mmCIF file of C-alpha atoms in Angstrom:
data_model
loop_
_atom_site.group_PDB
_atom_site.id
_atom_site.type_symbol
_atom_site.label_atom_id
_atom_site.label_comp_id
_atom_site.label_asym_id
_atom_site.label_seq_id
_atom_site.Cartn_x
_atom_site.Cartn_y
_atom_site.Cartn_z
ATOM 1 C CA UNK A 1 -5.499 -18.121 -4.601
ATOM 2 C CA UNK A 2 -4.436 -14.493 -4.637
ATOM 3 C CA UNK A 3 -0.750 -13.686 -4.387
ATOM 4 C CA UNK A 4 0.607 -10.190 -3.940
ATOM 5 C CA UNK A 5 4.186 -9.256 -4.775
ATOM 6 C CA UNK A 6 5.642 -5.951 -3.594
ATOM 7 C CA UNK A 7 8.773 -4.230 -4.850
ATOM 8 C CA UNK A 8 10.487 -0.869 -4.790
ATOM 9 C CA UNK A 9 11.608 -0.546 -1.188
ATOM 10 C CA UNK A 10 15.102 0.483 -0.187
ATOM 11 C CA UNK A 11 17.261 2.877 1.790
ATOM 12 C CA UNK A 12 16.954 6.568 0.976
ATOM 13 C CA UNK A 13 17.863 9.951 2.415
ATOM 14 C CA UNK A 14 15.241 12.188 4.014
ATOM 15 C CA UNK A 15 13.522 14.332 1.416
ATOM 16 C CA UNK A 16 13.891 11.782 -1.382
ATOM 17 C CA UNK A 17 11.069 9.865 -3.057
ATOM 18 C CA UNK A 18 10.296 6.215 -3.640
ATOM 19 C CA UNK A 19 7.871 4.443 -5.915
ATOM 20 C CA UNK A 20 6.629 1.102 -4.665
ATOM 21 C CA UNK A 21 4.565 -1.415 -6.583
ATOM 22 C CA UNK A 22 2.290 -4.311 -5.769
ATOM 23 C CA UNK A 23 1.135 -6.782 -8.381
ATOM 24 C CA UNK A 24 -1.740 -9.167 -7.779
ATOM 25 C CA UNK A 25 -1.671 -12.594 -9.382
ATOM 26 C CA UNK A 26 -5.368 -12.625 -10.212
ATOM 27 C CA UNK A 27 -7.990 -10.273 -11.594
ATOM 28 C CA UNK A 28 -10.973 -11.051 -9.419
ATOM 29 C CA UNK A 29 -13.397 -9.597 -6.909
ATOM 30 C CA UNK A 30 -10.798 -10.486 -4.269
ATOM 31 C CA UNK A 31 -8.524 -7.804 -5.671
ATOM 32 C CA UNK A 32 -11.159 -5.133 -6.235
ATOM 33 C CA UNK A 33 -9.535 -3.130 -3.483
ATOM 34 C CA UNK A 34 -5.782 -2.932 -2.992
ATOM 35 C CA UNK A 35 -4.209 -1.140 -0.090
ATOM 36 C CA UNK A 36 -0.933 -0.340 1.623
ATOM 37 C CA UNK A 37 -0.128 -0.764 5.285
ATOM 38 C CA UNK A 38 3.100 -0.182 7.143
ATOM 39 C CA UNK A 39 4.585 -1.364 10.398
ATOM 40 C CA UNK A 40 7.413 0.466 12.096
ATOM 41 C CA UNK A 41 9.578 -1.272 14.706
ATOM 42 C CA UNK A 42 7.714 -1.554 17.978
ATOM 43 C CA UNK A 43 4.476 -0.190 16.523
ATOM 44 C CA UNK A 44 1.226 -1.651 15.290
ATOM 45 C CA UNK A 45 0.541 -2.010 11.596
ATOM 46 C CA UNK A 46 -1.343 0.997 10.229
ATOM 47 C CA UNK A 47 -3.342 1.463 7.070
ATOM 48 C CA UNK A 48 -1.948 4.288 4.967
ATOM 49 C CA UNK A 49 -3.695 4.158 1.609
ATOM 50 C CA UNK A 50 -6.185 2.190 -0.443
ATOM 51 C CA UNK A 51 -7.695 2.357 -3.897
ATOM 52 C CA UNK A 52 -10.594 0.513 -5.442
ATOM 53 C CA UNK A 53 -10.408 -0.836 -8.993
ATOM 54 C CA UNK A 54 -13.162 1.619 -9.954
ATOM 55 C CA UNK A 55 -11.003 4.520 -8.835
ATOM 56 C CA UNK A 56 -13.180 5.232 -5.864
ATOM 57 C CA UNK A 57 -12.685 4.585 -2.161
ATOM 58 C CA UNK A 58 -9.248 6.201 -2.202
ATOM 59 C CA UNK A 59 -8.027 6.685 1.338
ATOM 60 C CA UNK A 60 -4.907 8.281 2.816
ATOM 61 C CA UNK A 61 -4.049 8.380 6.477
ATOM 62 C CA UNK A 62 -3.278 11.841 7.847
ATOM 63 C CA UNK A 63 0.440 11.184 8.307
ATOM 64 C CA UNK A 64 0.971 10.698 4.551
ATOM 65 C CA UNK A 65 -1.567 13.102 3.022
ATOM 66 C CA UNK A 66 0.110 15.345 0.505
ATOM 67 C CA UNK A 67 3.169 13.053 0.276
ATOM 68 C CA UNK A 68 1.714 9.697 -0.714
ATOM 69 C CA UNK A 69 0.040 9.308 -4.091
ATOM 70 C CA UNK A 70 -1.510 6.057 -5.178
ATOM 71 C CA UNK A 71 -2.342 4.973 -8.699
ATOM 72 C CA UNK A 72 -3.597 1.731 -10.082
ATOM 73 C CA UNK A 73 -3.104 0.052 -13.437
ATOM 74 C CA UNK A 74 -6.020 -2.291 -13.945
ATOM 75 C CA UNK A 75 -4.477 -3.798 -17.088
ATOM 76 C CA UNK A 76 -1.779 -5.537 -15.081
ATOM 77 C CA UNK A 77 -3.480 -5.496 -11.685
ATOM 78 C CA UNK A 78 -0.749 -3.370 -10.129
ATOM 79 C CA UNK A 79 -0.909 -0.688 -7.470
ATOM 80 C CA UNK A 80 1.728 2.057 -7.527
ATOM 81 C CA UNK A 81 2.242 4.226 -4.463
ATOM 82 C CA UNK A 82 4.617 7.147 -4.839
ATOM 83 C CA UNK A 83 6.003 8.429 -1.546
ATOM 84 C CA UNK A 84 7.530 11.892 -1.677
ATOM 85 C CA UNK A 85 9.474 13.975 0.836
ATOM 86 C CA UNK A 86 10.324 10.906 2.872
ATOM 87 C CA UNK A 87 10.973 11.367 6.582
ATOM 88 C CA UNK A 88 12.839 9.137 9.038
ATOM 89 C CA UNK A 89 9.489 8.347 10.670
ATOM 90 C CA UNK A 90 8.395 6.743 7.395
ATOM 91 C CA UNK A 91 10.880 3.945 8.083
ATOM 92 C CA UNK A 92 8.833 0.756 8.203
ATOM 93 C CA UNK A 93 7.994 -2.498 6.492
ATOM 94 C CA UNK A 94 5.388 -1.696 3.861
ATOM 95 C CA UNK A 95 2.751 -4.303 3.050
ATOM 96 C CA UNK A 96 0.292 -4.608 0.201
ATOM 97 C CA UNK A 97 -3.159 -6.032 0.911
ATOM 98 C CA UNK A 98 -6.207 -6.882 -1.192
ATOM 99 C CA UNK A 99 -9.846 -7.867 -0.849
ATOM 100 C CA UNK A 100 -13.286 -6.946 -2.176
ATOM 101 C CA UNK A 101 -13.901 -3.824 -0.141
ATOM 102 C CA UNK A 102 -11.630 -0.991 0.895
ATOM 103 C CA UNK A 103 -10.968 -0.227 4.538
ATOM 104 C CA UNK A 104 -8.269 1.410 6.623
ATOM 105 C CA UNK A 105 -8.336 -1.594 8.959
ATOM 106 C CA UNK A 106 -6.162 -4.657 8.399
ATOM 107 C CA UNK A 107 -8.908 -7.057 9.485
ATOM 108 C CA UNK A 108 -10.783 -6.230 6.279
ATOM 109 C CA UNK A 109 -8.103 -7.823 4.109
ATOM 110 C CA UNK A 110 -7.538 -11.525 3.605
ATOM 111 C CA UNK A 111 -4.668 -11.294 1.132
ATOM 112 C CA UNK A 112 -1.240 -9.919 2.005
ATOM 113 C CA UNK A 113 2.158 -9.581 0.409
ATOM 114 C CA UNK A 114 5.463 -10.370 2.113
ATOM 115 C CA UNK A 115 6.362 -6.731 2.587
ATOM 116 C CA UNK A 116 9.105 -4.429 1.360
ATOM 117 C CA UNK A 117 11.394 -2.494 3.699
ATOM 118 C CA UNK A 118 11.705 1.273 3.440
ATOM 119 C CA UNK A 119 14.476 2.897 5.487
ATOM 120 C CA UNK A 120 14.872 6.677 5.621
ATOM 121 C CA UNK A 121 17.946 8.254 7.185
#
């Protein structure tokens, strides 16, 4: 079974940057696409970025374009999002997800990590 482990969250000041990571336990079709979602208190979970193993299907939601940069290391099956110029509205639990195909919608993903909290003040 696929397991996803996130790290890199924390509490930062507005304007600072954070680099998160998500490592998948298996190299398989089930991890061809890896993505990041976030859920702020009282809000629905939203897809913010995804990247296919091939380098294609890279997606960024409008609220993070220009501030969120995603890279993927296929040698260790890890996804690295770099979030720059953090804003208080970026405060949320950030989740990693994986499956065969990339999508901005959470229903497309069967595998999820436990989440890592990002708090911006």
